[in-house]
Amino acid sequence: MSIEEILAKLQEIADAGETRSLTDDEVQSYEELEGQLKAAQKTQELRARQSAYMAPNASVAAAVNVATVKQDDTLDRAFESYLRTGRANQDIQELRAQQVGTDSEGGYLVSPGFRQKLVEVQKAFGGLANEVDTFTTEKGGAIEYPTLDDTANSGSITAEEAAFADGADLTFGTVNLGAFKYTSSGAGTTTPLRVSVELLQDAEFDIQGLVARKLGERIMRKQASDWAIGTGTTLPFGICHAGLTHDHELATTTTITYADLLDLEAKLDPAYEQNAKWVFNKATWTAVRKLVDDNGRPLIFDQAASGAGQAPQKTLLGYPVVLDQSFPSPAGDSANFTVLGDLREAYVIRRVAPLTVVVNPYTRMNNGQVEYVAWERADGNIQNRKAYVVLATEDVA
């Protein structure tokens, strides 16, 4: 008999003795089965050892007992149940217990699996956020992020046995980073994410994937705007916000010329050229690609990428192009709309790890819908203004 069969027979005998004492025959049968169980377990152990001896790297396999890691998905399953029903069980209470402060009143921190899905959505959203320096903290208290610009200093030559001349000390600056609270419900007429009860009752429906994708897109759309043109105080400072002094302005109102692009590139410190990238929106990129010479030939050509079916690589004056629809189009007087530089050196984003989701099954109950809202805390700021240059429209005022 197999181990499972022996255990089943042992259980039968034990069940028979729940309301009475076992007979002598039953006790004897139980003890005989115990002997068979020990023999079967010993046989199984010997077979496993023999398989280890015959396997590649047998000496290592036989000497080390490697156990399969048990994956604990309790919180993921509990959180998915919460997303479907709006009701929290004991397991999901552990998620709330992690929260510090009152920012998640009425909601719950997300499970590790949901958080990973949201991170993937944020990366797929693209734009400036994928190119800059980003770090995550567990708590949302204000921090001072250190910065350093030492490009004005250089070494020197000293005579043999001469005393060293005093040099310049390293001067560190700081960038203040807080934690603004972003919500997926938005402002104005923007409503919470709504999902029908029929979909939620379908066990095959990936509720975590949908909620992560839609809530993530809403939050990222707002954050992308702030990383680009946020004006500070009640918003992050954007890398191209209106209060920045531009490095070059267009020669003719809002018309981009090839000379303007060259003049802006000339303003970038060579120390930051190696990792430099352009950032602007699709409308600006289209205007750049329309530039032609006196014979009507394009001045900008797409660089072919290797591999069949690959999209052309976007480059301009030898630098990669990053499209971000949150950047403004060239319009108005002295309006910043394009940057070029080492983006990772230029800008930093701080995110706070805990993300909160509120499931509301009541407000739209009569309509057969469940509402979802997410909160995430983050901030961004310029950490090295010399690492990039800004292009603006002409000041005709």
Short mmCIF file of C-alpha atoms in Angstrom, two decimals:
data_model
loop_
_atom_site.label_atom_id
_atom_site.label_comp_id
_atom_site.label_asym_id
_atom_site.label_seq_id
_atom_site.Cartn_x
_atom_site.Cartn_y
_atom_site.Cartn_z
CA MET A 1 0.00 0.00 0.00
CA SER A 2 1.02 3.59 -0.56
CA ILE A 3 1.63 6.00 2.30
CA GLU A 4 -1.65 7.77 1.54
CA GLU A 5 -3.60 4.49 1.68
CA ILE A 6 -2.01 3.50 4.98
CA LEU A 7 -2.82 6.90 6.49
CA ALA A 8 -6.42 6.58 5.33
CA LYS A 9 -6.81 3.18 7.04
CA LEU A 10 -5.23 4.54 10.22
CA GLN A 11 -7.74 7.37 10.17
CA GLU A 12 -10.62 4.91 9.75
CA ILE A 13 -9.56 2.97 12.85
CA ALA A 14 -9.11 6.19 14.85
CA ASP A 15 -12.55 7.42 13.78
CA ALA A 16 -14.11 4.15 14.91
CA GLY A 17 -12.79 4.77 18.41
CA GLU A 18 -14.24 8.26 18.83
CA THR A 19 -17.29 7.04 20.78
CA ARG A 20 -15.93 3.80 22.21
CA SER A 21 -12.74 1.97 23.10
CA LEU A 22 -10.88 0.16 20.34
CA THR A 23 -11.04 -3.63 20.34
CA ASP A 24 -7.92 -5.78 20.62
CA ASP A 25 -8.13 -6.60 16.91
CA GLU A 26 -8.40 -2.91 16.00
CA VAL A 27 -5.41 -2.07 18.19
CA GLN A 28 -3.41 -4.88 16.57
CA SER A 29 -4.40 -3.70 13.09
CA TYR A 30 -3.43 -0.13 13.96
CA GLU A 31 0.02 -1.20 15.20
CA GLU A 32 0.57 -3.35 12.10
CA LEU A 33 -0.32 -0.40 9.89
CA GLU A 34 2.11 1.78 11.86
CA GLY A 35 4.87 -0.68 11.05
CA GLN A 36 3.91 -0.64 7.38
CA LEU A 37 3.87 3.18 7.42
CA LYS A 38 7.38 3.39 8.86
CA ALA A 39 8.62 0.89 6.26
CA ALA A 40 6.98 2.82 3.42
CA GLN A 41 8.41 6.13 4.64
CA LYS A 42 11.87 4.58 4.92
CA THR A 43 11.57 3.18 1.40
CA GLN A 44 10.56 6.61 0.07
CA GLU A 45 13.53 8.21 1.81
CA LEU A 46 15.96 5.65 0.34
CA ARG A 47 14.57 6.19 -3.16
CA ALA A 48 15.03 9.96 -2.80
CA ARG A 49 18.62 9.49 -1.67
CA GLN A 50 19.32 7.15 -4.60
CA SER A 51 17.87 9.70 -7.04
CA ALA A 52 20.16 12.34 -5.55
CA TYR A 53 23.20 10.08 -6.05
CA MET A 54 22.32 9.55 -9.73
CA ALA A 55 21.62 13.22 -10.43
CA PRO A 56 24.22 15.69 -11.88
CA ASN A 57 26.42 17.17 -9.15
CA ALA A 58 25.37 14.16 -7.06
CA SER A 59 27.88 14.86 -4.32
CA VAL A 60 26.33 18.26 -3.68
CA ALA A 61 22.73 17.06 -4.05
CA ALA A 62 23.26 14.16 -1.65
CA ALA A 63 24.92 16.32 0.97
CA VAL A 64 22.38 19.14 0.97
CA ASN A 65 18.72 18.77 1.75
CA VAL A 66 17.04 21.42 -0.41
CA ALA A 67 13.43 22.06 0.48
CA THR A 68 10.97 23.80 -1.81
CA VAL A 69 10.26 27.31 -0.59
CA LYS A 70 6.65 27.69 0.36
CA GLN A 71 5.19 30.80 -1.22
CA ASP A 72 2.86 32.56 1.17
CA ASP A 73 0.23 34.31 -0.93
CA THR A 74 -2.21 34.81 1.92
CA LEU A 75 -2.15 38.62 1.70
CA ASP A 76 -2.48 38.59 -2.10
CA ARG A 77 -5.55 36.34 -1.91
CA ALA A 78 -7.02 38.36 0.94
CA PHE A 79 -6.51 41.60 -0.97
CA GLU A 80 -8.11 40.17 -4.12
CA SER A 81 -11.12 39.15 -2.05
CA TYR A 82 -11.28 42.71 -0.69
CA LEU A 83 -11.21 44.12 -4.23
CA ARG A 84 -14.10 41.88 -5.26
CA THR A 85 -16.34 42.36 -2.23
CA GLY A 86 -15.21 45.46 -0.32
CA ARG A 87 -15.17 43.37 2.85
CA ALA A 88 -11.94 42.81 4.79
CA ASN A 89 -11.07 39.59 6.60
CA GLN A 90 -8.53 39.05 9.36
CA ASP A 91 -5.60 38.56 6.97
CA ILE A 92 -6.04 41.93 5.29
CA GLN A 93 -6.13 43.65 8.67
CA GLU A 94 -2.37 43.02 8.68
CA LEU A 95 -2.07 45.40 5.73
CA ARG A 96 -3.83 48.19 7.61
CA ALA A 97 -1.64 47.59 10.65
CA GLN A 98 1.40 48.61 8.58
CA GLN A 99 0.10 52.12 7.99
CA VAL A 100 1.50 55.03 9.99
CA GLY A 101 -0.73 58.07 10.48
CA THR A 102 -4.24 58.58 9.17
CA ASP A 103 -3.62 58.73 5.43
CA SER A 104 -5.32 55.39 4.79
CA GLU A 105 -8.45 55.79 6.90
CA GLY A 106 -11.21 53.88 5.18
CA GLY A 107 -8.80 51.94 2.95
CA TYR A 108 -6.05 49.37 3.04
CA LEU A 109 -2.45 49.20 1.97
CA VAL A 110 -2.05 47.03 -1.11
CA SER A 111 -0.62 43.52 -1.13
CA PRO A 112 2.91 42.88 -2.50
CA GLY A 113 1.49 41.34 -5.69
CA PHE A 114 -0.75 44.33 -6.40
CA ARG A 115 2.09 46.75 -5.71
CA GLN A 116 4.26 44.97 -8.29
CA LYS A 117 1.48 45.22 -10.87
CA LEU A 118 1.23 48.97 -10.23
CA VAL A 119 5.01 49.41 -10.56
CA GLU A 120 4.84 47.67 -13.95
CA VAL A 121 2.09 50.08 -15.04
CA GLN A 122 4.17 53.06 -13.93
CA LYS A 123 7.16 51.84 -15.95
CA ALA A 124 5.02 51.18 -19.01
CA PHE A 125 3.58 54.70 -18.82
CA GLY A 126 6.97 55.95 -19.99
CA GLY A 127 7.99 59.56 -20.37
CA LEU A 128 10.30 61.55 -18.12
CA ALA A 129 9.70 59.43 -14.99
CA ASN A 130 11.50 56.44 -16.51
CA GLU A 131 14.63 58.47 -17.22
CA VAL A 132 15.26 60.40 -14.00
CA ASP A 133 16.69 59.43 -10.62
CA THR A 134 14.04 57.71 -8.49
CA PHE A 135 14.10 56.31 -4.97
CA THR A 136 11.51 54.96 -2.54
CA THR A 137 11.10 55.50 1.19
CA GLU A 138 8.96 53.60 3.67
CA LYS A 139 7.70 56.75 5.39
CA GLY A 140 6.60 60.08 3.99
CA GLY A 141 8.36 62.62 6.20
CA ALA A 142 10.11 65.57 4.52
CA ILE A 143 13.75 64.90 3.64
CA GLU A 144 16.69 66.96 2.39
CA TYR A 145 18.28 65.23 -0.58
CA PRO A 146 22.00 66.11 -1.00
CA THR A 147 23.29 67.57 -4.28
CA LEU A 148 26.77 68.42 -5.53
CA ASP A 149 28.01 70.47 -8.49
CA ASP A 150 31.82 70.49 -8.69
CA THR A 151 32.20 71.34 -12.38
CA ALA A 152 33.76 74.76 -11.60
CA ASN A 153 36.77 73.20 -9.85
CA SER A 154 39.80 71.48 -11.36
CA GLY A 155 43.16 70.14 -10.29
CA SER A 156 46.50 71.98 -10.59
CA ILE A 157 50.25 71.42 -11.03
CA THR A 158 52.56 72.10 -8.10
CA ALA A 159 56.36 72.41 -8.06
CA GLU A 160 58.46 69.63 -6.54
CA GLU A 161 58.60 69.88 -2.73
CA ALA A 162 56.46 73.01 -2.86
CA ALA A 163 53.68 73.50 -0.36
CA PHE A 164 50.23 72.61 -1.60
CA ALA A 165 48.05 75.60 -2.33
CA ASP A 166 44.68 75.78 -0.68
CA GLY A 167 41.97 74.27 -2.85
CA ALA A 168 38.25 74.71 -2.97
CA ASP A 169 36.18 72.62 -0.60
CA LEU A 170 33.32 70.54 -1.89
CA THR A 171 30.11 72.45 -1.43
CA PHE A 172 26.98 70.37 -1.06
CA GLY A 173 23.51 71.67 -1.70
CA THR A 174 20.17 70.21 -0.71
CA VAL A 175 16.90 69.52 -2.46
CA ASN A 176 13.82 69.40 -0.28
CA LEU A 177 11.49 66.50 -1.00
CA GLY A 178 8.12 66.07 0.65
CA ALA A 179 5.33 63.62 -0.11
CA PHE A 180 2.30 65.03 -1.92
CA LYS A 181 -0.78 62.84 -1.71
CA TYR A 182 -1.99 61.75 -5.16
CA THR A 183 -5.43 60.25 -5.62
CA SER A 184 -6.82 58.38 -8.61
CA SER A 185 -10.24 60.04 -8.24
CA GLY A 186 -8.80 63.29 -9.55
CA ALA A 187 -10.38 66.74 -9.41
CA GLY A 188 -13.45 68.33 -10.92
CA THR A 189 -15.80 65.84 -12.57
CA THR A 190 -13.38 62.92 -12.57
CA THR A 191 -15.08 59.95 -10.92
CA PRO A 192 -13.67 56.95 -9.08
CA LEU A 193 -12.95 53.83 -11.10
CA ARG A 194 -16.17 51.82 -11.40
CA VAL A 195 -16.41 48.08 -12.15
CA SER A 196 -19.62 46.10 -12.61
CA VAL A 197 -20.58 43.47 -10.06
CA GLU A 198 -20.99 40.92 -12.87
CA LEU A 199 -17.31 41.19 -13.75
CA LEU A 200 -16.27 40.93 -10.12
CA GLN A 201 -18.27 37.74 -9.71
CA ASP A 202 -16.36 36.12 -12.58
CA ALA A 203 -13.50 34.18 -10.97
CA GLU A 204 -11.52 34.25 -14.25
CA PHE A 205 -11.56 38.04 -14.33
CA ASP A 206 -8.17 39.54 -13.33
CA ILE A 207 -9.48 42.17 -10.94
CA GLN A 208 -6.02 43.02 -9.59
CA GLY A 209 -4.69 43.57 -13.12
CA LEU A 210 -7.54 45.87 -14.12
CA VAL A 211 -7.57 47.95 -10.95
CA ALA A 212 -3.77 48.30 -10.93
CA ARG A 213 -3.71 49.32 -14.58
CA LYS A 214 -6.49 51.91 -14.42
CA LEU A 215 -5.66 53.42 -11.04
CA GLY A 216 -1.98 53.46 -11.96
CA GLU A 217 -2.66 55.27 -15.23
CA ARG A 218 -4.75 57.94 -13.49
CA ILE A 219 -2.12 58.65 -10.85
CA MET A 220 0.74 58.57 -13.36
CA ARG A 221 -1.05 60.99 -15.69
CA LYS A 222 -1.23 63.58 -12.91
CA GLN A 223 2.30 62.88 -11.70
CA ALA A 224 3.69 63.14 -15.24
CA SER A 225 2.27 66.65 -15.51
CA ASP A 226 3.84 67.66 -12.20
CA TRP A 227 7.26 66.18 -13.05
CA ALA A 228 7.18 68.29 -16.22
CA ILE A 229 5.60 71.64 -15.31
CA GLY A 230 4.75 71.57 -11.59
CA THR A 231 5.20 75.04 -10.07
CA GLY A 232 6.10 74.11 -6.48
CA THR A 233 4.49 75.09 -3.14
CA THR A 234 1.38 72.89 -3.47
CA LEU A 235 2.94 70.88 -6.29
CA PRO A 236 6.34 69.34 -7.04
CA PHE A 237 8.78 71.49 -9.02
CA GLY A 238 8.75 70.33 -12.64
CA ILE A 239 11.90 70.00 -14.73
CA CYS A 240 10.47 72.48 -17.28
CA HIS A 241 8.22 74.65 -15.11
CA ALA A 242 7.39 78.20 -16.13
CA GLY A 243 9.47 79.82 -13.37
CA LEU A 244 12.78 78.50 -14.73
CA THR A 245 15.10 80.83 -16.60
CA HIS A 246 15.46 79.35 -20.07
CA ASP A 247 18.86 78.83 -21.72
CA HIS A 248 17.75 79.68 -25.25
CA GLU A 249 14.64 81.08 -26.86
CA LEU A 250 13.35 80.61 -30.40
CA ALA A 251 14.46 83.24 -32.87
CA THR A 252 11.00 83.64 -34.37
CA THR A 253 7.95 83.49 -32.06
CA THR A 254 6.95 79.80 -31.77
CA THR A 255 8.64 78.51 -34.92
CA ILE A 256 11.37 75.92 -34.34
CA THR A 257 14.41 76.17 -36.62
CA TYR A 258 17.43 73.95 -37.04
CA ALA A 259 19.61 76.81 -35.80
CA ASP A 260 17.57 77.01 -32.58
CA LEU A 261 18.25 73.33 -31.87
CA LEU A 262 21.97 73.78 -32.50
CA ASP A 263 22.11 76.88 -30.31
CA LEU A 264 20.40 75.07 -27.43
CA GLU A 265 22.71 72.07 -27.73
CA ALA A 266 25.69 74.43 -27.63
CA LYS A 267 24.53 75.70 -24.22
CA LEU A 268 24.74 72.22 -22.63
CA ASP A 269 27.85 71.64 -20.51
CA PRO A 270 29.96 68.92 -22.25
CA ALA A 271 30.22 67.17 -18.87
CA TYR A 272 26.58 66.14 -19.29
CA GLU A 273 26.56 65.34 -23.01
CA GLN A 274 27.37 61.63 -22.75
CA ASN A 275 24.04 60.70 -21.16
CA ALA A 276 21.99 63.58 -22.56
CA LYS A 277 18.46 63.13 -23.92
CA TRP A 278 15.81 65.40 -25.36
CA VAL A 279 12.35 65.60 -23.78
CA PHE A 280 9.33 67.22 -25.42
CA ASN A 281 5.84 66.25 -26.56
CA LYS A 282 4.72 64.61 -29.79
CA ALA A 283 3.60 67.89 -31.36
CA THR A 284 7.07 69.40 -30.86
CA TRP A 285 8.70 66.26 -32.28
CA THR A 286 6.45 66.49 -35.34
CA ALA A 287 7.41 70.14 -35.87
CA VAL A 288 11.10 69.20 -35.64
CA ARG A 289 10.71 66.39 -38.18
CA LYS A 290 9.08 68.82 -40.62
CA LEU A 291 12.26 70.91 -40.85
CA VAL A 292 13.58 70.87 -44.42
CA ASP A 293 16.45 72.46 -46.33
CA ASP A 294 16.14 74.84 -49.28
CA ASN A 295 15.47 71.88 -51.57
CA GLY A 296 12.69 70.48 -49.43
CA ARG A 297 14.72 67.59 -48.05
CA PRO A 298 14.23 66.68 -44.36
CA LEU A 299 16.97 67.83 -42.00
CA ILE A 300 16.09 65.16 -39.43
CA PHE A 301 16.15 61.45 -40.31
CA ASP A 302 14.95 58.55 -38.17
CA GLN A 303 17.75 56.17 -37.26
CA ALA A 304 16.95 52.60 -38.27
CA ALA A 305 16.93 49.99 -35.52
CA SER A 306 18.31 46.48 -36.01
CA GLY A 307 15.88 43.59 -36.33
CA ALA A 308 12.85 43.03 -38.53
CA GLY A 309 9.78 44.99 -37.53
CA GLN A 310 11.63 47.24 -35.10
CA ALA A 311 10.43 50.84 -34.78
CA PRO A 312 12.96 53.52 -35.81
CA GLN A 313 14.97 54.98 -32.97
CA LYS A 314 14.14 58.60 -32.19
CA THR A 315 17.30 60.71 -32.17
CA LEU A 316 17.97 64.41 -32.63
CA LEU A 317 21.48 65.79 -33.17
CA GLY A 318 22.79 62.44 -32.00
CA TYR A 319 20.88 62.41 -28.69
CA PRO A 320 17.96 60.05 -27.89
CA VAL A 321 14.48 61.55 -27.81
CA VAL A 322 11.99 60.95 -24.98
CA LEU A 323 8.37 61.84 -25.73
CA ASP A 324 6.29 63.05 -22.81
CA GLN A 325 2.81 64.37 -23.54
CA SER A 326 2.82 66.37 -20.31
CA PHE A 327 5.34 68.81 -21.78
CA PRO A 328 3.74 71.93 -23.28
CA SER A 329 3.73 72.73 -26.98
CA PRO A 330 5.57 75.85 -28.21
CA ALA A 331 2.96 78.56 -27.65
CA GLY A 332 2.81 81.98 -26.03
CA ASP A 333 5.65 84.32 -25.07
CA SER A 334 8.81 83.04 -23.38
CA ALA A 335 7.18 79.69 -22.55
CA ASN A 336 9.45 76.76 -21.68
CA PHE A 337 8.64 73.61 -23.68
CA THR A 338 11.77 71.49 -24.27
CA VAL A 339 14.74 70.23 -22.25
CA LEU A 340 18.03 68.57 -23.20
CA GLY A 341 20.50 67.07 -20.75
CA ASP A 342 21.45 64.29 -18.37
CA LEU A 343 17.99 63.62 -16.97
CA ARG A 344 19.08 61.26 -14.20
CA GLU A 345 21.50 63.88 -12.93
CA ALA A 346 19.02 66.71 -13.42
CA TYR A 347 15.86 65.50 -11.68
CA VAL A 348 14.86 63.26 -8.76
CA ILE A 349 11.55 61.61 -7.86
CA ARG A 350 10.81 60.39 -4.35
CA ARG A 351 8.03 57.86 -3.83
CA VAL A 352 6.58 56.57 -0.55
CA ALA A 353 6.20 52.79 -0.60
CA PRO A 354 2.77 52.31 1.04
CA LEU A 355 -0.08 52.60 -1.45
CA THR A 356 -3.67 52.68 -0.24
CA VAL A 357 -6.77 51.42 -2.06
CA VAL A 358 -10.35 52.12 -0.97
CA VAL A 359 -13.10 49.77 -2.18
CA ASN A 360 -16.60 51.25 -1.95
CA PRO A 361 -19.35 48.69 -2.70
CA TYR A 362 -22.18 50.88 -1.36
CA THR A 363 -22.41 54.22 -3.21
CA ARG A 364 -23.22 52.65 -6.59
CA MET A 365 -24.90 49.51 -5.24
CA ASN A 366 -28.21 50.33 -7.00
CA ASN A 367 -26.31 50.53 -10.29
CA GLY A 368 -24.53 47.21 -9.76
CA GLN A 369 -21.07 48.81 -9.55
CA VAL A 370 -18.17 48.90 -7.10
CA GLU A 371 -15.96 52.01 -6.86
CA TYR A 372 -12.18 52.08 -6.40
CA VAL A 373 -9.87 54.91 -5.33
CA ALA A 374 -6.10 54.76 -4.78
CA TRP A 375 -3.77 57.11 -2.88
CA GLU A 376 -0.02 57.36 -3.42
CA ARG A 377 2.46 59.85 -1.93
CA ALA A 378 5.32 61.22 -4.02
CA ASP A 379 7.36 64.33 -4.80
CA GLY A 380 9.87 65.49 -7.40
CA ASN A 381 12.41 68.28 -7.69
CA ILE A 382 15.33 69.56 -9.74
CA GLN A 383 18.59 68.34 -8.23
CA ASN A 384 21.13 69.80 -10.70
CA ARG A 385 20.05 72.70 -12.90
CA LYS A 386 23.40 72.72 -14.74
CA ALA A 387 22.83 69.17 -15.99
CA TYR A 388 20.30 70.30 -18.61
CA VAL A 389 19.22 73.24 -20.75
CA VAL A 390 15.74 74.62 -21.44
CA LEU A 391 14.30 75.88 -24.73
CA ALA A 392 11.54 78.51 -24.71
CA THR A 393 9.46 80.42 -27.23
CA GLU A 394 10.44 83.98 -28.18
CA ASP A 395 9.60 86.79 -25.80
CA VAL A 396 7.79 89.20 -28.11
CA ALA A 397 6.16 91.29 -25.39
#
